[in-house]
Amino acid sequence: QVQLVESGGGLVQAGGSLRLSCAASGIIFSINTINWYRQAPGKQRELVAVISSGGSTNYADSVKGRFTISRDNAKNTVYVQMNSLKPEDTAVYYCNVYDRRTYLNYWGQGTQVTVSS
C-alpha cells in the first residue's frame, strides 16, 4: 500500500521559513519523480516544485529563488525548503507521485501552510 505523509506545515510570519517533508512508502522511491502541489482556498491546485529520480528540479515561477526541493532516497523522503514566505503562499501543500511501475497516481493528505502579513 502506497502512503505519502506530509509534515512541516504551520503558521509563520511573512519573510519566514518552513521546511516541508514528504515521507513515502510502498513504492520504489528512487525511480520516481516527486511533485509538490498546493491549493489555496477558492483556487485550483497548482504545481509548485518537481524533483526527478536523477535530482533535476523545476519550480513554478511564483516560488523560484525562494523554494528549494531536495530528496533523500535513503530515507524515502522529499523536502521543500521554503524561504521568504509571502501571504500568497498560504495553501494546503500536497505531495504527489505518479508511480512509474504501476501507472497509478498517489497523493498525500496535505499539510497546511499559513503565512501571516
PDB file of C-alpha atoms in Angstrom:
ATOM      1  CA  GLN A   1       0.000   0.000   0.000  1.00  0.00           C
ATOM      2  CA  VAL A   2       1.410   3.335  -1.076  1.00  0.00           C
ATOM      3  CA  GLN A   3       1.492   6.107   1.511  1.00  0.00           C
ATOM      4  CA  LEU A   4       2.699   9.674   1.238  1.00  0.00           C
ATOM      5  CA  VAL A   5       2.837  11.538   4.527  1.00  0.00           C
ATOM      6  CA  GLU A   6       3.489  15.270   4.563  1.00  0.00           C
ATOM      7  CA  SER A   7       4.655  17.201   7.578  1.00  0.00           C
ATOM      8  CA  GLY A   8       6.222  20.512   8.500  1.00  0.00           C
ATOM      9  CA  GLY A   9       3.410  22.919   7.799  1.00  0.00           C
ATOM     10  CA  GLY A  10       2.370  25.626  10.223  1.00  0.00           C
ATOM     11  CA  LEU A  11       1.849  29.309  10.827  1.00  0.00           C
ATOM     12  CA  VAL A  12       4.684  31.677  10.033  1.00  0.00           C
ATOM     13  CA  GLN A  13       5.064  35.405   9.544  1.00  0.00           C
ATOM     14  CA  ALA A  14       5.830  36.873   6.150  1.00  0.00           C
ATOM     15  CA  GLY A  15       9.522  36.602   5.429  1.00  0.00           C
ATOM     16  CA  GLY A  16       9.862  33.468   7.497  1.00  0.00           C
ATOM     17  CA  SER A  17      10.778  29.920   6.536  1.00  0.00           C
ATOM     18  CA  LEU A  18       9.368  26.431   6.756  1.00  0.00           C
ATOM     19  CA  ARG A  19      10.576  23.040   5.612  1.00  0.00           C
ATOM     20  CA  LEU A  20       8.031  20.532   4.402  1.00  0.00           C
ATOM     21  CA  SER A  21       8.714  16.806   4.289  1.00  0.00           C
ATOM     22  CA  CYS A  22       7.052  14.023   2.334  1.00  0.00           C
ATOM     23  CA  ALA A  23       7.806  10.503   3.512  1.00  0.00           C
ATOM     24  CA  ALA A  24       6.884   7.775   1.038  1.00  0.00           C
ATOM     25  CA  SER A  25       6.321   4.066   1.489  1.00  0.00           C
ATOM     26  CA  GLY A  26       5.060   1.264  -0.723  1.00  0.00           C
ATOM     27  CA  ILE A  27       6.834   2.470  -3.865  1.00  0.00           C
ATOM     28  CA  ILE A  28      10.328   2.209  -5.291  1.00  0.00           C
ATOM     29  CA  PHE A  29      11.060   5.739  -4.256  1.00  0.00           C
ATOM     30  CA  SER A  30      14.353   6.245  -6.051  1.00  0.00           C
ATOM     31  CA  ILE A  31      12.962   5.710  -9.572  1.00  0.00           C
ATOM     32  CA  ASN A  32      10.096   8.145  -9.287  1.00  0.00           C
ATOM     33  CA  THR A  33       9.648  11.841  -9.859  1.00  0.00           C
ATOM     34  CA  ILE A  34       8.070  13.507  -6.855  1.00  0.00           C
ATOM     35  CA  ASN A  35       5.880  16.588  -7.101  1.00  0.00           C
ATOM     36  CA  TRP A  36       4.684  19.193  -4.634  1.00  0.00           C
ATOM     37  CA  TYR A  37       1.399  20.929  -5.303  1.00  0.00           C
ATOM     38  CA  ARG A  38      -0.523  23.494  -3.338  1.00  0.00           C
ATOM     39  CA  GLN A  39      -4.122  24.600  -3.213  1.00  0.00           C
ATOM     40  CA  ALA A  40      -5.277  27.880  -1.757  1.00  0.00           C
ATOM     41  CA  PRO A  41      -8.908  28.456  -0.768  1.00  0.00           C
ATOM     42  CA  GLY A  42     -11.067  29.030  -3.822  1.00  0.00           C
ATOM     43  CA  LYS A  43      -8.221  28.314  -6.221  1.00  0.00           C
ATOM     44  CA  GLN A  44      -7.147  25.398  -8.368  1.00  0.00           C
ATOM     45  CA  ARG A  45      -4.384  23.102  -7.272  1.00  0.00           C
ATOM     46  CA  GLU A  46      -1.082  24.249  -8.754  1.00  0.00           C
ATOM     47  CA  LEU A  47       2.263  22.558  -9.262  1.00  0.00           C
ATOM     48  CA  VAL A  48       4.918  24.163  -7.098  1.00  0.00           C
ATOM     49  CA  ALA A  49       8.072  22.064  -7.406  1.00  0.00           C
ATOM     50  CA  VAL A  50       9.268  18.857  -9.035  1.00  0.00           C
ATOM     51  CA  ILE A  51      12.279  16.665  -8.459  1.00  0.00           C
ATOM     52  CA  SER A  52      13.136  13.830 -10.833  1.00  0.00           C
ATOM     53  CA  SER A  53      14.688  10.492  -9.963  1.00  0.00           C
ATOM     54  CA  GLY A  54      18.022  11.921 -11.086  1.00  0.00           C
ATOM     55  CA  GLY A  55      17.676  15.019  -8.952  1.00  0.00           C
ATOM     56  CA  SER A  56      16.695  17.528 -11.633  1.00  0.00           C
ATOM     57  CA  THR A  57      14.362  20.196 -10.321  1.00  0.00           C
ATOM     58  CA  ASN A  58      11.721  22.553 -11.651  1.00  0.00           C
ATOM     59  CA  TYR A  59       9.737  25.273  -9.948  1.00  0.00           C
ATOM     60  CA  ALA A  60       6.716  27.410 -10.527  1.00  0.00           C
ATOM     61  CA  ASP A  61       7.695  30.966 -11.400  1.00  0.00           C
ATOM     62  CA  SER A  62       5.989  32.199  -8.253  1.00  0.00           C
ATOM     63  CA  VAL A  63       8.405  30.309  -5.992  1.00  0.00           C
ATOM     64  CA  LYS A  64      11.656  30.348  -7.962  1.00  0.00           C
ATOM     65  CA  GLY A  65      14.533  31.617  -5.875  1.00  0.00           C
ATOM     66  CA  ARG A  66      12.593  31.092  -2.640  1.00  0.00           C
ATOM     67  CA  PHE A  67      11.773  27.365  -2.554  1.00  0.00           C
ATOM     68  CA  THR A  68      14.243  24.502  -2.850  1.00  0.00           C
ATOM     69  CA  ILE A  69      13.191  20.903  -3.380  1.00  0.00           C
ATOM     70  CA  SER A  70      15.503  18.025  -2.480  1.00  0.00           C
ATOM     71  CA  ARG A  71      15.324  14.308  -1.885  1.00  0.00           C
ATOM     72  CA  ASP A  72      16.953  11.708   0.327  1.00  0.00           C
ATOM     73  CA  ASN A  73      16.480   8.333  -1.314  1.00  0.00           C
ATOM     74  CA  ALA A  74      17.921   6.520   1.707  1.00  0.00           C
ATOM     75  CA  LYS A  75      15.048   7.922   3.775  1.00  0.00           C
ATOM     76  CA  ASN A  76      12.401   7.799   1.024  1.00  0.00           C
ATOM     77  CA  THR A  77      11.751  11.450   1.736  1.00  0.00           C
ATOM     78  CA  VAL A  78      11.424  14.635  -0.290  1.00  0.00           C
ATOM     79  CA  TYR A  79      11.807  18.076   1.249  1.00  0.00           C
ATOM     80  CA  VAL A  80      10.801  21.571   0.263  1.00  0.00           C
ATOM     81  CA  GLN A  81      12.673  24.364   1.961  1.00  0.00           C
ATOM     82  CA  MET A  82      10.509  27.474   1.746  1.00  0.00           C
ATOM     83  CA  ASN A  83      12.170  30.821   2.452  1.00  0.00           C
ATOM     84  CA  SER A  84      10.990  34.404   2.220  1.00  0.00           C
ATOM     85  CA  LEU A  85       7.429  33.241   2.588  1.00  0.00           C
ATOM     86  CA  LYS A  86       4.628  35.526   1.460  1.00  0.00           C
ATOM     87  CA  PRO A  87       0.955  35.613   2.437  1.00  0.00           C
ATOM     88  CA  GLU A  88       0.117  34.361  -1.057  1.00  0.00           C
ATOM     89  CA  ASP A  89       1.998  31.152  -0.266  1.00  0.00           C
ATOM     90  CA  THR A  90      -0.789  30.269   2.148  1.00  0.00           C
ATOM     91  CA  ALA A  91      -2.272  26.964   0.998  1.00  0.00           C
ATOM     92  CA  VAL A  92      -2.521  23.279   1.689  1.00  0.00           C
ATOM     93  CA  TYR A  93       0.601  21.645   0.286  1.00  0.00           C
ATOM     94  CA  TYR A  94       0.381  18.149  -1.168  1.00  0.00           C
ATOM     95  CA  CYS A  95       2.980  15.578  -2.118  1.00  0.00           C
ATOM     96  CA  ASN A  96       2.285  13.617  -5.295  1.00  0.00           C
ATOM     97  CA  VAL A  97       3.862  10.748  -7.188  1.00  0.00           C
ATOM     98  CA  TYR A  98       2.946   9.030 -10.431  1.00  0.00           C
ATOM     99  CA  ASP A  99       4.322   5.549  -9.874  1.00  0.00           C
ATOM    100  CA  ARG A 100       6.356   4.503 -12.916  1.00  0.00           C
ATOM    101  CA  ARG A 101       5.781   0.833 -12.208  1.00  0.00           C
ATOM    102  CA  THR A 102       2.026   0.762 -11.687  1.00  0.00           C
ATOM    103  CA  TYR A 103       0.997   3.911 -13.612  1.00  0.00           C
ATOM    104  CA  LEU A 104      -1.061   4.974 -10.621  1.00  0.00           C
ATOM    105  CA  ASN A 105      -1.190   8.470  -9.162  1.00  0.00           C
ATOM    106  CA  TYR A 106      -0.882   8.979  -5.407  1.00  0.00           C
ATOM    107  CA  TRP A 107      -1.455  11.943  -3.114  1.00  0.00           C
ATOM    108  CA  GLY A 108      -0.657  12.673   0.472  1.00  0.00           C
ATOM    109  CA  GLN A 109      -3.193  14.103   2.889  1.00  0.00           C
ATOM    110  CA  GLY A 110      -1.712  17.595   2.712  1.00  0.00           C
ATOM    111  CA  THR A 111      -0.167  19.956   5.222  1.00  0.00           C
ATOM    112  CA  GLN A 112      -1.420  23.470   5.889  1.00  0.00           C
ATOM    113  CA  VAL A 113       0.915  26.420   5.456  1.00  0.00           C
ATOM    114  CA  THR A 114      -0.326  29.787   6.652  1.00  0.00           C
ATOM    115  CA  VAL A 115       1.710  32.946   6.184  1.00  0.00           C
ATOM    116  CA  SER A 116       0.566  35.989   8.093  1.00  0.00           C
ATOM    117  CA  SER A 117       1.277  39.523   6.926  1.00  0.00           C
TER     118      SER A 117
END
